[in-house]
Short mmCIF file of C-alpha atoms in Angstrom, two decimals:
data_model
loop_
_atom_site.label_atom_id
_atom_site.label_comp_id
_atom_site.label_asym_id
_atom_site.label_seq_id
_atom_site.Cartn_x
_atom_site.Cartn_y
_atom_site.Cartn_z
CA UNK A 1 -8.93 9.16 -17.24
CA UNK A 2 -7.07 6.27 -16.41
CA UNK A 3 -5.42 6.27 -13.05
CA UNK A 4 -1.89 6.72 -12.51
CA UNK A 5 0.68 4.56 -10.16
CA UNK A 6 -0.07 6.87 -7.24
CA UNK A 7 -3.49 6.10 -7.29
CA UNK A 8 -2.97 2.36 -7.15
CA UNK A 9 -0.47 3.04 -4.18
CA UNK A 10 -3.03 5.41 -2.79
CA UNK A 11 -6.07 1.95 -3.35
CA UNK A 12 -3.94 -0.41 -2.26
CA UNK A 13 -2.86 1.55 0.51
CA UNK A 14 -6.85 1.58 1.72
CA UNK A 15 -7.00 -1.74 1.28
CA UNK A 16 -4.34 -2.80 3.17
CA UNK A 17 -5.97 -0.64 6.14
CA UNK A 18 -9.08 -1.90 5.40
CA UNK A 19 -8.43 -5.46 5.40
CA UNK A 20 -6.72 -4.93 9.13
CA UNK A 21 -9.36 -3.24 10.45
CA UNK A 22 -11.59 -6.00 9.72
CA UNK A 23 -8.52 -8.51 10.99
CA UNK A 24 -9.04 -5.75 14.13
CA UNK A 25 -12.70 -6.10 14.45
CA UNK A 26 -13.75 -8.80 12.02
CA UNK A 27 -17.81 -8.32 11.71
CA UNK A 28 -19.91 -7.37 8.41
CA UNK A 29 -19.16 -4.01 8.42
CA UNK A 30 -15.48 -3.84 8.11
CA UNK A 31 -15.31 -7.25 5.91
CA UNK A 32 -17.67 -5.00 3.09
CA UNK A 33 -15.15 -2.47 3.88
CA UNK A 34 -12.18 -4.45 2.89
CA UNK A 35 -13.93 -5.65 -0.06
CA UNK A 36 -15.05 -2.65 -1.74
CA UNK A 37 -11.57 -1.45 -1.17
CA UNK A 38 -9.79 -4.36 -2.46
CA UNK A 39 -12.43 -4.18 -5.82
CA UNK A 40 -11.95 -0.32 -5.96
CA UNK A 41 -7.70 -1.12 -6.20
CA UNK A 42 -8.32 -4.49 -8.91
CA UNK A 43 -10.23 -2.24 -11.07
CA UNK A 44 -7.69 1.10 -10.71
CA UNK A 45 -5.52 -1.52 -11.33
CA UNK A 46 -6.87 -3.00 -14.54
CA UNK A 47 -7.51 0.12 -16.48
CA UNK A 48 -4.31 1.13 -16.14
CA UNK A 49 -3.22 -1.63 -17.13
CA UNK A 50 -4.94 -1.38 -20.48
CA UNK A 51 -4.45 2.33 -20.50
CA UNK A 52 -0.34 1.60 -20.79
CA UNK A 53 -0.78 -1.45 -22.09
CA UNK A 54 1.44 -3.63 -19.69
CA UNK A 55 0.23 -6.62 -17.62
CA UNK A 56 -2.12 -6.47 -15.02
CA UNK A 57 -0.20 -8.75 -12.92
CA UNK A 58 3.04 -6.50 -13.07
CA UNK A 59 1.07 -3.08 -12.65
CA UNK A 60 -0.60 -4.87 -9.60
CA UNK A 61 2.69 -6.13 -8.30
CA UNK A 62 4.56 -3.18 -8.40
CA UNK A 63 1.71 -1.49 -6.79
CA UNK A 64 1.53 -3.88 -3.71
CA UNK A 65 5.61 -3.51 -3.17
CA UNK A 66 5.66 0.11 -3.46
CA UNK A 67 3.24 -0.47 -0.53
CA UNK A 68 4.23 -3.39 1.74
CA UNK A 69 7.58 -2.14 1.33
CA UNK A 70 8.78 1.10 0.01
CA UNK A 71 12.04 2.78 -0.55
CA UNK A 72 13.61 5.18 1.81
CA UNK A 73 13.29 8.53 -0.36
CA UNK A 74 16.94 9.99 -1.36
CA UNK A 75 17.86 12.90 0.41
#
């Protein structure tokens, strides 16, 4: 079953958290965790884009934008 866009946002958020952990304490374990999280995100992006028939790049950028520049929720 393909990943949803919300899944992609969650995976990107996890990859960003793993990157921050590596930046704070760079060692082999935190680097491996960061690379694994980034790989999981990329695999999900490819799967989602193929299932939706859209550009992998557009899907990736939309997920990253949602994580890095979240829009305030409407009241």
